[in-house]
mmCIF file of C-alpha atoms and ligand atoms in Angstrom:
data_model
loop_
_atom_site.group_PDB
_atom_site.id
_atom_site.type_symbol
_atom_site.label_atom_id
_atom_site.label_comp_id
_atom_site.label_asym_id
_atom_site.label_seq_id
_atom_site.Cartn_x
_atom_site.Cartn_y
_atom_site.Cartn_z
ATOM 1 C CA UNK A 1 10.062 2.773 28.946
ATOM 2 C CA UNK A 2 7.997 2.927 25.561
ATOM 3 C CA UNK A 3 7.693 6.182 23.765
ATOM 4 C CA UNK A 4 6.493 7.287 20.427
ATOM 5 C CA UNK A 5 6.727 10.269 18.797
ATOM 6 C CA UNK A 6 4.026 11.480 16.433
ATOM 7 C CA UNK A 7 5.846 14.012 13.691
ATOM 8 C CA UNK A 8 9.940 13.113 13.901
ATOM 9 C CA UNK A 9 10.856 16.247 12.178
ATOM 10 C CA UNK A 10 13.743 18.313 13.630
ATOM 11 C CA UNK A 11 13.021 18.090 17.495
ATOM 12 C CA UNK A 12 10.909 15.077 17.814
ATOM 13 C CA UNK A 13 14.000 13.405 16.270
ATOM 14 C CA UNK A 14 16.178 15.226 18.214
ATOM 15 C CA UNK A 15 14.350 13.850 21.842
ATOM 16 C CA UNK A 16 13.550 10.709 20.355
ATOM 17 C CA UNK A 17 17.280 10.019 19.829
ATOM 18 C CA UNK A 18 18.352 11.357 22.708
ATOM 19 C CA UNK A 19 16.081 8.854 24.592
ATOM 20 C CA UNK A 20 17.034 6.375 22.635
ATOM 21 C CA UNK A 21 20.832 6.642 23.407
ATOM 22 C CA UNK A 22 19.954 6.605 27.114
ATOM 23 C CA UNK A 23 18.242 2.784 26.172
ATOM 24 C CA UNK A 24 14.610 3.732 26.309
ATOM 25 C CA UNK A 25 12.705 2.139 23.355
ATOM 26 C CA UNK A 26 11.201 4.710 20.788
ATOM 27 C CA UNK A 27 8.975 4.954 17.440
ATOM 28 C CA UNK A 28 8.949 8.107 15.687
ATOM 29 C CA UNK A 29 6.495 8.216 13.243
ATOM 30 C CA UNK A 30 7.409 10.973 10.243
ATOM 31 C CA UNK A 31 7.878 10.863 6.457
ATOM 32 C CA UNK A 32 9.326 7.962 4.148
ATOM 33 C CA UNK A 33 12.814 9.093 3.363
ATOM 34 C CA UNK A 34 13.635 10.527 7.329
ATOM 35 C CA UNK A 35 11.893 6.946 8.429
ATOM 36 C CA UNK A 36 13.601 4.396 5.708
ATOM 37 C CA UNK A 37 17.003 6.210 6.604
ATOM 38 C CA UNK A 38 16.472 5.522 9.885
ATOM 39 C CA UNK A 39 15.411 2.080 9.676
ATOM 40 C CA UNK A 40 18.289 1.411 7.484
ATOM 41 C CA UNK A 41 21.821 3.465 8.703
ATOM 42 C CA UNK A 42 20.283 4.884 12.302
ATOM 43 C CA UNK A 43 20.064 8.531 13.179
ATOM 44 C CA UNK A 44 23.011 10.967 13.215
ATOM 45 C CA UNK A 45 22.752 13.979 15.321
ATOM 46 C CA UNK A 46 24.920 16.635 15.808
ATOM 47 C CA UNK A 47 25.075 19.684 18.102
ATOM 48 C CA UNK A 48 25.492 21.634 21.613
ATOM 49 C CA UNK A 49 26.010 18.109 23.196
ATOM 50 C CA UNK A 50 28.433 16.821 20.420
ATOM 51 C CA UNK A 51 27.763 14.426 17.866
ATOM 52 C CA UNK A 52 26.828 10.876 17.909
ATOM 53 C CA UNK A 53 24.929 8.173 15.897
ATOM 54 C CA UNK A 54 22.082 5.836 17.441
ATOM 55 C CA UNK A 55 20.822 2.866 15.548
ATOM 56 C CA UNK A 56 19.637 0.829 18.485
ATOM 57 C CA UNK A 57 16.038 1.257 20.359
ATOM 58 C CA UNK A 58 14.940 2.877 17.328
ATOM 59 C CA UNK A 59 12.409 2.448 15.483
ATOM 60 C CA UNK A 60 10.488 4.506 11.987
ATOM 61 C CA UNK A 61 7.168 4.132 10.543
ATOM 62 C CA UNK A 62 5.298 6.327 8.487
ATOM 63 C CA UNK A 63 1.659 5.581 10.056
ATOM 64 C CA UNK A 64 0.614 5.473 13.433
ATOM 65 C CA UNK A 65 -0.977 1.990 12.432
ATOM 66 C CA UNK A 66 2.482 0.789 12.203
ATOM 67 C CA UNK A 67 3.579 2.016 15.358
ATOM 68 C CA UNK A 68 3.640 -2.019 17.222
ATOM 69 C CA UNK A 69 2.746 -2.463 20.865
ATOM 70 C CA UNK A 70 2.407 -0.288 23.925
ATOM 71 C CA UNK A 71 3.693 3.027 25.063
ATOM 72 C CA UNK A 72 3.942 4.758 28.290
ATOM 73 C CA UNK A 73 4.013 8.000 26.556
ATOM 74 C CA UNK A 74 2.972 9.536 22.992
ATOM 75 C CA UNK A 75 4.548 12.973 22.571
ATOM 76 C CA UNK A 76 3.079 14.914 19.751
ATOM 77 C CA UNK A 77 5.751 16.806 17.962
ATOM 78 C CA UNK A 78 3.945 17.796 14.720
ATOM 79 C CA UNK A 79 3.815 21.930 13.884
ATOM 80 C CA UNK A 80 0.432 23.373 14.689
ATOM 81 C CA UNK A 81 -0.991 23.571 11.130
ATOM 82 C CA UNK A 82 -0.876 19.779 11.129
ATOM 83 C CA UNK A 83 -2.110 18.679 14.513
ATOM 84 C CA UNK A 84 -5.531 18.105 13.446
ATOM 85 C CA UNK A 85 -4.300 15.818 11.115
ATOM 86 C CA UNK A 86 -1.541 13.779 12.824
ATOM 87 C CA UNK A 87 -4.427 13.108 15.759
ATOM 88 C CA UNK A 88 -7.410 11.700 13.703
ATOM 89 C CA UNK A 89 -4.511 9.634 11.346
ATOM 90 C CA UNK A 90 -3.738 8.490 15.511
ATOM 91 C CA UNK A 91 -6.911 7.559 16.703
ATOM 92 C CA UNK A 92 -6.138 3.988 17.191
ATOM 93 C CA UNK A 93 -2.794 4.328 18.564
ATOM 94 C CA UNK A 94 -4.168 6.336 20.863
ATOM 95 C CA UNK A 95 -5.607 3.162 22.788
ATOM 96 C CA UNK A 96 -2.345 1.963 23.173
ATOM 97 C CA UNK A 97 -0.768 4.716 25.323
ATOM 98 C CA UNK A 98 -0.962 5.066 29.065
ATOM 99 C CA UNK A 99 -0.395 8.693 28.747
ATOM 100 C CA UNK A 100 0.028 11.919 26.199
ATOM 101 C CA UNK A 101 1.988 14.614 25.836
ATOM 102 C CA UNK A 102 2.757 17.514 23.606
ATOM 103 C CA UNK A 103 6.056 19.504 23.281
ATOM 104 C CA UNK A 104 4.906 21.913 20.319
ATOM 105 C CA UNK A 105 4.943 25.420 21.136
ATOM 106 C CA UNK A 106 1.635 27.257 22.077
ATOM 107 C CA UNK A 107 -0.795 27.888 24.871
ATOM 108 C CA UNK A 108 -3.976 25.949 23.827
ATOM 109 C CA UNK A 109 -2.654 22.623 22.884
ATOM 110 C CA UNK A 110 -2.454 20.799 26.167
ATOM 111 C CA UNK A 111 -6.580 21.768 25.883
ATOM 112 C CA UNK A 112 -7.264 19.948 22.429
ATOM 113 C CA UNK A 113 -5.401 16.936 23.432
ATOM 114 C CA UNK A 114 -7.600 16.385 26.153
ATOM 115 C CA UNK A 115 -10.247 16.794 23.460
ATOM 116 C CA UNK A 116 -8.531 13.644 21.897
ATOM 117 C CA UNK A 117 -7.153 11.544 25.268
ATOM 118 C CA UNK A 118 -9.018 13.153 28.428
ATOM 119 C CA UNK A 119 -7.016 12.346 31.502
ATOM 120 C CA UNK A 120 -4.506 10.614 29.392
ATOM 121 C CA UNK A 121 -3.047 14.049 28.899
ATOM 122 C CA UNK A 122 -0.093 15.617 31.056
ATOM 123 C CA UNK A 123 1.352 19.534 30.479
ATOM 124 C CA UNK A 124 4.804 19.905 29.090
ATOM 125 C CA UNK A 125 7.298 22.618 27.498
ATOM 126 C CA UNK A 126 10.932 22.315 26.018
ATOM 127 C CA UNK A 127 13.702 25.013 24.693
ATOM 128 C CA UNK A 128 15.765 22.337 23.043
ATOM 129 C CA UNK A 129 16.219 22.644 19.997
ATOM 130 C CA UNK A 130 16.242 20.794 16.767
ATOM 131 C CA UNK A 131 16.620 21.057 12.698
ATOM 132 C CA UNK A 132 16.414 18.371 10.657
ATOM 133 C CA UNK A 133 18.754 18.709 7.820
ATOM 134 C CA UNK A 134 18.405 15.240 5.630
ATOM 135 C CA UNK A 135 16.886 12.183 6.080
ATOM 136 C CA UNK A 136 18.573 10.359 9.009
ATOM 137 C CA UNK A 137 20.390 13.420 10.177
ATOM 138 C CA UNK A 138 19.295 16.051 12.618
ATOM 139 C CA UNK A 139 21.164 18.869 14.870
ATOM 140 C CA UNK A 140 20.614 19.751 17.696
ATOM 141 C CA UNK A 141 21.689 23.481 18.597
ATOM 142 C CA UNK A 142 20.719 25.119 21.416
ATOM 143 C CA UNK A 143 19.333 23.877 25.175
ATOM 144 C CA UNK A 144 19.736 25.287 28.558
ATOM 145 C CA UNK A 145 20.057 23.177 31.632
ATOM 146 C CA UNK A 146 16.961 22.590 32.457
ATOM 147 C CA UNK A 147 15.423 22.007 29.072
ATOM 148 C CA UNK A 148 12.110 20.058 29.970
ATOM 149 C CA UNK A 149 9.542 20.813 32.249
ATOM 150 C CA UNK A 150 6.425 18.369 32.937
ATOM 151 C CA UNK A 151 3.518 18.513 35.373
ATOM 152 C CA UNK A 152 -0.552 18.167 35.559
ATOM 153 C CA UNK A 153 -2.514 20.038 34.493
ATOM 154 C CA UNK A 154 -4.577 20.656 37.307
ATOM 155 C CA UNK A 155 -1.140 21.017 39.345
ATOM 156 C CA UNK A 156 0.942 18.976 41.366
ATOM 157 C CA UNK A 157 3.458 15.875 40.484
ATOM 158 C CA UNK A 158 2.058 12.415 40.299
ATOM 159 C CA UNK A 159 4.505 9.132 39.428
ATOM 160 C CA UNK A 160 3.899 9.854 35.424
ATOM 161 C CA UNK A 161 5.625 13.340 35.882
ATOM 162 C CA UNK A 162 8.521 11.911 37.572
ATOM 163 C CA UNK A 163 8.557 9.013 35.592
ATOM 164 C CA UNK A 164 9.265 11.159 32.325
ATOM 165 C CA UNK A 165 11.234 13.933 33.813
ATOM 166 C CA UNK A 166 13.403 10.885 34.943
ATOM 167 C CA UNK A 167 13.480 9.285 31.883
ATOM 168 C CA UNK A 168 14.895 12.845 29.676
ATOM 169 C CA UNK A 169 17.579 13.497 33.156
ATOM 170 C CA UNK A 170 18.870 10.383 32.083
ATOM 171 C CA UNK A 171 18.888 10.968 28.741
ATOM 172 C CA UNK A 172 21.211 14.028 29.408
ATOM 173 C CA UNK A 173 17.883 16.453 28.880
ATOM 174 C CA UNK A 174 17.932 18.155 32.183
ATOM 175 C CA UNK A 175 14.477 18.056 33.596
ATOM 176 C CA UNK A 176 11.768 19.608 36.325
ATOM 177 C CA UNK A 177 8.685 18.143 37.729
ATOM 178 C CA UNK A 178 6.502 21.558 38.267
ATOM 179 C CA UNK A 179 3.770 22.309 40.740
ATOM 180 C CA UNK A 180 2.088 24.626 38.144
ATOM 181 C CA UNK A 181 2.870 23.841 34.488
ATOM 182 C CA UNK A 182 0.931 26.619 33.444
ATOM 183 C CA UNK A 183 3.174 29.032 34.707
ATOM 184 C CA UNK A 184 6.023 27.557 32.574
ATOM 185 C CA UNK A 185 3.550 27.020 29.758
ATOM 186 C CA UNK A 186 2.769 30.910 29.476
ATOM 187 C CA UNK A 187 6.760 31.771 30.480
ATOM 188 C CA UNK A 188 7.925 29.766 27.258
ATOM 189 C CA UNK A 189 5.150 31.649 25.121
ATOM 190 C CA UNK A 190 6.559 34.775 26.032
ATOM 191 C CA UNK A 191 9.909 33.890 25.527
ATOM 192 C CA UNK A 192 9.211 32.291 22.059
ATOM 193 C CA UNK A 193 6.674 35.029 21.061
ATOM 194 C CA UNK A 194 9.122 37.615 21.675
ATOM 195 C CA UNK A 195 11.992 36.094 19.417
ATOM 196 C CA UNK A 196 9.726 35.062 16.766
ATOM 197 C CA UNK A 197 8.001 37.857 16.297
ATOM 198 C CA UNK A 198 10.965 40.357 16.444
ATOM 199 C CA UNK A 199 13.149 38.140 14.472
ATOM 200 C CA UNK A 200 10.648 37.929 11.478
ATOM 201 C CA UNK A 201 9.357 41.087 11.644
ATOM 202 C CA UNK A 202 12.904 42.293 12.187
ATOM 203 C CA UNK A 203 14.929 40.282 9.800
ATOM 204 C CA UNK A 204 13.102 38.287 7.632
ATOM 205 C CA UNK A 205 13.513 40.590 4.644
ATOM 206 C CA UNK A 206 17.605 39.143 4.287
ATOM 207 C CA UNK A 207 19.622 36.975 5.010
ATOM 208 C CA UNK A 208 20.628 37.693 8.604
ATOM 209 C CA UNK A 209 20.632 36.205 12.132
ATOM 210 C CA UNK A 210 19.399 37.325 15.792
ATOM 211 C CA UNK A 211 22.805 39.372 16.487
ATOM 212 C CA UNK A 212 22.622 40.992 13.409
ATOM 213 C CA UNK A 213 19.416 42.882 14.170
ATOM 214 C CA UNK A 214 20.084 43.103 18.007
ATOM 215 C CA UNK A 215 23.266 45.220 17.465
ATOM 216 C CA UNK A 216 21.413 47.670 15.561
ATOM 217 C CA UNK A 217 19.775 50.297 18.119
ATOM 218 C CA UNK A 218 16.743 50.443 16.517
ATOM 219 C CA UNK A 219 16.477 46.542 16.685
ATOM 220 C CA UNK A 220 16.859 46.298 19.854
ATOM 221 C CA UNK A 221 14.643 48.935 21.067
ATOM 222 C CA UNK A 222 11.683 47.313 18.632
ATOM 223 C CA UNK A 223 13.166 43.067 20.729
ATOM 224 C CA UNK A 224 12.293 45.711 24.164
ATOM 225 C CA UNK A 225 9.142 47.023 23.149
ATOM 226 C CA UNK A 226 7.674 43.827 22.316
ATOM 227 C CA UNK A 227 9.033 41.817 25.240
ATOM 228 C CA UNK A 228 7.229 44.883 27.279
ATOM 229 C CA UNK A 229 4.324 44.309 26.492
ATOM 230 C CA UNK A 230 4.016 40.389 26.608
ATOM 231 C CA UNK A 231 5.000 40.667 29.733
ATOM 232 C CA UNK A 232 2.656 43.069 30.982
ATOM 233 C CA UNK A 233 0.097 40.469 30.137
ATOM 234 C CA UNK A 234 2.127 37.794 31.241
ATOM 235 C CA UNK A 235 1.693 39.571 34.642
ATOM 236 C CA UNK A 236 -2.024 40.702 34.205
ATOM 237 C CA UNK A 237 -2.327 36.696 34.471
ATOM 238 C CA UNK A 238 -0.859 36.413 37.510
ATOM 239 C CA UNK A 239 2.757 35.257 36.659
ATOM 240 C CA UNK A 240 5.831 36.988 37.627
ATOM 241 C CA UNK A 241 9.553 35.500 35.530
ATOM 242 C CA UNK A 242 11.252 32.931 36.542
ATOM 243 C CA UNK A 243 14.010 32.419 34.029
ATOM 244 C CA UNK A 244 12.771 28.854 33.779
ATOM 245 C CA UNK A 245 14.703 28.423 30.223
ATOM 246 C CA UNK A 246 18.107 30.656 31.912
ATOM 247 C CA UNK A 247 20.628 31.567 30.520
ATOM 248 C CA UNK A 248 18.374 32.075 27.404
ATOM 249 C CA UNK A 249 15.511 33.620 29.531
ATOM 250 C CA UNK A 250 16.413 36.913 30.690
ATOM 251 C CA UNK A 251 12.989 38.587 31.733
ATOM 252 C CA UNK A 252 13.974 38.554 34.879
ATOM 253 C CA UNK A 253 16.698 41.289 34.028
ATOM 254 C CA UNK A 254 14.287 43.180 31.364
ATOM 255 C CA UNK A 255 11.615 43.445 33.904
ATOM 256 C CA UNK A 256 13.679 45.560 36.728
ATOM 257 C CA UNK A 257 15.126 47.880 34.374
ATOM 258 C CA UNK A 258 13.963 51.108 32.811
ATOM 259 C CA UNK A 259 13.411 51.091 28.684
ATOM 260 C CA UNK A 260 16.756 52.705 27.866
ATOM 261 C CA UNK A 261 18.707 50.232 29.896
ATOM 262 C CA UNK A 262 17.164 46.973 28.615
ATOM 263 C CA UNK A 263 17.638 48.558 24.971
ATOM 264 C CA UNK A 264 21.570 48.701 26.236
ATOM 265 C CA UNK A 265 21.589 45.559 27.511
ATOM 266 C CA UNK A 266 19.960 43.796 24.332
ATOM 267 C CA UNK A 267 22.171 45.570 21.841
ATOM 268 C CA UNK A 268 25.190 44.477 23.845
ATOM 269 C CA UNK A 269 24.356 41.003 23.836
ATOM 270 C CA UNK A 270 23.676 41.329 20.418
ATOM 271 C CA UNK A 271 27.191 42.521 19.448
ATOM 272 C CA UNK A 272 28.576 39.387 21.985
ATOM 273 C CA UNK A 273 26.491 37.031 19.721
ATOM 274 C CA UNK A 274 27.966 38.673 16.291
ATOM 275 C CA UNK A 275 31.486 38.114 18.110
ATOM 276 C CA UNK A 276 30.847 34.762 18.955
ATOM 277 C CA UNK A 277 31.115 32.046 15.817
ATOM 278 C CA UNK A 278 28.971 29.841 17.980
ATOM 279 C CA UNK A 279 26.182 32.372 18.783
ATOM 280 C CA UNK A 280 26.298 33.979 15.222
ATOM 281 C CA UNK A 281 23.871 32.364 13.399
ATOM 282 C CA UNK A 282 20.802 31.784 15.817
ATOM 283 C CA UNK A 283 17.446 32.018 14.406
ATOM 284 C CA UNK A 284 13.476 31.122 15.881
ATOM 285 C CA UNK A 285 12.065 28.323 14.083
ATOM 286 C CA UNK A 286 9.256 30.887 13.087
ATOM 287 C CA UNK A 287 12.061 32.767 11.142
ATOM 288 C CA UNK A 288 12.938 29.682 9.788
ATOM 289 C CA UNK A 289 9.731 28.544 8.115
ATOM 290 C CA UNK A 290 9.601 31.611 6.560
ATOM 291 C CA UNK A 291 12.868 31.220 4.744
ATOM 292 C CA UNK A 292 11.935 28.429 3.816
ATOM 293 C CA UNK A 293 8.866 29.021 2.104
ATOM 294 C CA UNK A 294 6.800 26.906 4.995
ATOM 295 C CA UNK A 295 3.495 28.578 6.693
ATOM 296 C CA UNK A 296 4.506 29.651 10.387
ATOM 297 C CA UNK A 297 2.729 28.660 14.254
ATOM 298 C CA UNK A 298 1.637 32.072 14.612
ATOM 299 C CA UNK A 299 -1.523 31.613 15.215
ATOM 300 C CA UNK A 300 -0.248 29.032 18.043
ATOM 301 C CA UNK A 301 2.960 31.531 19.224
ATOM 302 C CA UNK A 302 1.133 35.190 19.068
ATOM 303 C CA UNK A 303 -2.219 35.097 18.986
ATOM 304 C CA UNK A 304 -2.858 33.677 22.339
ATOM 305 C CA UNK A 305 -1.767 36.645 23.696
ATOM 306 C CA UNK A 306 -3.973 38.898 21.389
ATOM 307 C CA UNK A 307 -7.118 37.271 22.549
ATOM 308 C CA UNK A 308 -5.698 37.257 26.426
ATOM 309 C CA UNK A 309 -4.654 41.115 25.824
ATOM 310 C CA UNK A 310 -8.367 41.868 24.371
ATOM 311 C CA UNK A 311 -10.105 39.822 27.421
ATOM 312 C CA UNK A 312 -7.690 41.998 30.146
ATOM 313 C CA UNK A 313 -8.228 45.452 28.500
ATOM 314 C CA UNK A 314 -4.153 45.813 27.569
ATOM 315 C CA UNK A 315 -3.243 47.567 24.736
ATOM 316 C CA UNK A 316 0.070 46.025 22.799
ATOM 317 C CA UNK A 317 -0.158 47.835 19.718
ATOM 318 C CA UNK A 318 3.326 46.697 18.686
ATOM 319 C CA UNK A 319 2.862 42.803 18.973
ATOM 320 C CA UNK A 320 -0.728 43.357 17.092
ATOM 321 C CA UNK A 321 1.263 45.267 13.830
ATOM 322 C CA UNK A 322 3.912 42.316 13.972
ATOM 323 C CA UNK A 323 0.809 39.685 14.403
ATOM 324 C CA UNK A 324 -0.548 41.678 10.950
ATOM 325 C CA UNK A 325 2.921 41.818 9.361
ATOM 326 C CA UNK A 326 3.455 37.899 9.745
ATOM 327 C CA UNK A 327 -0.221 37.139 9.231
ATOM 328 C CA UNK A 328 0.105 38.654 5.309
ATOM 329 C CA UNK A 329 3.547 36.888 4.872
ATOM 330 C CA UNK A 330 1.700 33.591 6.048
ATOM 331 C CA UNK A 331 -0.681 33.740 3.636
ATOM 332 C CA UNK A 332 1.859 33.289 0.842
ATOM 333 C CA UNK A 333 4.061 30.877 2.515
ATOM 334 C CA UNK A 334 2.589 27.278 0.725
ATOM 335 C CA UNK A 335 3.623 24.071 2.769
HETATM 336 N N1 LIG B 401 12.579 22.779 16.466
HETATM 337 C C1 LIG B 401 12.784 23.391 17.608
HETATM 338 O O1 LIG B 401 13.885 23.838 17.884
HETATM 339 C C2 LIG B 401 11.637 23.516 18.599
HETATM 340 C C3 LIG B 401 11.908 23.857 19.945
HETATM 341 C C4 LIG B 401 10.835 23.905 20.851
HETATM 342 C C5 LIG B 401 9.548 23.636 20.407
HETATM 343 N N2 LIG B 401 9.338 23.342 19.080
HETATM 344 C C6 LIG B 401 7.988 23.045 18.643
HETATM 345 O O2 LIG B 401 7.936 21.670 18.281
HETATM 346 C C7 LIG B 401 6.993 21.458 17.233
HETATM 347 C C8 LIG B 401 7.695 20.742 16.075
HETATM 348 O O3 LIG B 401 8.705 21.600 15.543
HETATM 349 P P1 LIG B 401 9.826 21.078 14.545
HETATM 350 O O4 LIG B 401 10.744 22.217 14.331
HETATM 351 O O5 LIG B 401 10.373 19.767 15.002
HETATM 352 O O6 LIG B 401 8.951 20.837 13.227
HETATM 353 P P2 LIG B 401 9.316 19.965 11.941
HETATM 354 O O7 LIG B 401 10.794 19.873 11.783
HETATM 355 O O8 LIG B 401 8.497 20.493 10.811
HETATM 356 O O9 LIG B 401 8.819 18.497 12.354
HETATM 357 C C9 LIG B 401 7.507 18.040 12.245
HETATM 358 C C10 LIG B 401 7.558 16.800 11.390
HETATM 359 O O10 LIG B 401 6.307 16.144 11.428
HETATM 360 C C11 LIG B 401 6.004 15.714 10.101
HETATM 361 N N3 LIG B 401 4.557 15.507 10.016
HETATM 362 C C12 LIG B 401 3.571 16.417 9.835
HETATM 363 N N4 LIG B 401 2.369 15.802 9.859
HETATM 364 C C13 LIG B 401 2.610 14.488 10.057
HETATM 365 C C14 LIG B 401 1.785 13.354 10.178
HETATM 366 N N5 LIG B 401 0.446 13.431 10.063
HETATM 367 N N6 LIG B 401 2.369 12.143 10.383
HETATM 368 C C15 LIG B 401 3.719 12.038 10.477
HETATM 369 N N7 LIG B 401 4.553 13.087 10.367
HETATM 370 C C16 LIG B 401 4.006 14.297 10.167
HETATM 371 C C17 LIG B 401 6.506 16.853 9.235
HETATM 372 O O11 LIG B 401 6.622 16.484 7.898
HETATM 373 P P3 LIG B 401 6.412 17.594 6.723
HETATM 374 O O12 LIG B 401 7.464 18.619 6.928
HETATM 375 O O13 LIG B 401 6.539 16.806 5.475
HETATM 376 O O14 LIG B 401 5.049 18.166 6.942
HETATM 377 C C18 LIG B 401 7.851 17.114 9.900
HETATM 378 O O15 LIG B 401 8.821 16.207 9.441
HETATM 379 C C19 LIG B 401 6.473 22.851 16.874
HETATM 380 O O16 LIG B 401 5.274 23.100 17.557
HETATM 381 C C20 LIG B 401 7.561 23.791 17.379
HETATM 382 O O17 LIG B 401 7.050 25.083 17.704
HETATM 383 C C21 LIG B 401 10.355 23.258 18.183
#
């Protein structure tokens, strides 16, 4: 199959090589110096799968006017703040593919795609993760075993789910066709909401990882607090946890617990991860971009659940201060 990826940063380079490896023929389309070190030495990626180097079925450009041909699937992998962008700079390559997908984080961007493809458009959600750390080399640190979820977004499976969640099982990126992508959708939000806002609001202020603020009590009662609440409007929508993203997902085990214990059980696996030289230095992407001087998604990653919270009548005071808190460090981050 024919895929193109529109913003080969950290993960889109990360899937797109993975695909690539498993023989499917891809384009990412990102900046110069990723693109011309792809085009001339291949990508190297490195990670929770081990390390290898792909130079074949790959393709760069820098425009999506460069982008030759025909593709089964576009998969829009630029942050949020540059969405807008990336799809009017698309417009004609958009003609050229059967269907559309995005794997960003956030709740509303399966709805503006449609703005831009209509029924072109198919629901999807990842954990994987990816950094890009030069041009032509990316890692790839975390996943879970099922790491990719796709489905329509009026429900049900149709050949173009299976034909993609095919396509990433045999690229080693275990994959589910869902019945209702929107329950994944909103699953993945809370999940990623509650690490990114604890961890900034949390850590940002040093230089320090997940396990260093979840072995602190007072950490990990402020991880619990927040997870409460996002899941109380999680469930005000209808949606009970599933664990899709397990091992990483455990709402399942916060949810039939009383406050004390899932404070216990948070600060324990925080002093596992400071133990562990492979779980030491974890950190959201959200954390990230603020370290690194780059504006964050959280309009995309908190606010969703701000404007759902206001619409049900639930108070969560404590993701609103964190919404403030990263709002104002936002506003001086430049890129
Ligand atoms: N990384 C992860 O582990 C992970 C996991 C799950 C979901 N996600 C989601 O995936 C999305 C991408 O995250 P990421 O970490 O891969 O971001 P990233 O590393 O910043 O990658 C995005 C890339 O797209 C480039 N870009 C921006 N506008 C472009 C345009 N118009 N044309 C071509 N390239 C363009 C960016 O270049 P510049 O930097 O020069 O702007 C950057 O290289 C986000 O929504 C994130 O929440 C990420």
């Amino acid at each position: 199959m024919k895929f193109v990826i529109l913003g080969a940063g950290g993960l889109g380079s990360v899937i797109g090589g993975y695909l690539a490896n498993a023989g499917e023929q891809v384009t990412l389309i990102g900046r110069q110096a990723h693109m011309d070190a792809i085009n001339e030495n291949g990508l190297k990626i490195d990670g929770c799968r081990g390390d290898f180097h792909i130079a074949e079925n790959l393709t760069g450009v820098t425009s999506p006017d460069d982008a030759e041909g025909e593709f089964d699937y576009l998969i829009l992998l630029v942050k949020g703040k540059d969405t807008e962008t990336a799809l009017a700079e698309a417009e004609q390559l958009k003609n050229r593919c059967k269907n559309v997908l995005s794997l960003q984080n956030g709740i509303g961007k399966e709805k503006r795609l449609i703005e831009w493809a209509g029924d072109k458009v198919i629901g999807a959600s990842t954990i994987e993760g990816g950094t890009l750390h030069e041009p032509g080399h990316a890692s790839n640190p975390i996943t879970t075993p099922t790491t990719a979820y796709f489905g329509e977004l009026d429900g049900g499976i149709t050949p173009r789910i299976e034909a993609i969640t095919d396509a990433f099982n045999r690229a080693g990126l275990g994959a589910r066709s869902m019945e209702d992508i929107y329950h994944v959708l909103w699953e993945k939000l809370v999940q990623i909401c509650t690490a990114s806002s604890w961890s900034v609001s949390t850590l940002a202020g040093g230089d320090l990882y997940f396990a260093d603020g979840l072995a602190v009590r007072e950490g990990a009662e402020h991880y619990v607090a927040i997870a409460r609440e996002l899941l109380t409007v999680y469930a005000a929508l209808g949606y009970q946890p599933e664990n899709f993203y397990a091992p990483m997902s455990q709402f399942k085990e916060l949810n039939s617990v009383s406050d004390e214990k899932a404070i216990e059980i948070m600060q324990a696996l925080g002093e596992r991860m400071k133990n562990d030289p492979g779980g030491r230095r974890g950190r959201t992407s959200m954390h990230e971009d603020v370290t690194r001087g780059r504006k964050t998604e959280v309009d995309e990653i908190i606010k969703p659940f701000l404007v759902k919270a206001a619409e049900l009548n639930i108070e969560i005071p404590t993701v609103n201060a964190v919404y403030r808190i990263i709002k104002v460090l936002d506003n001086y981050l430049k890129h």
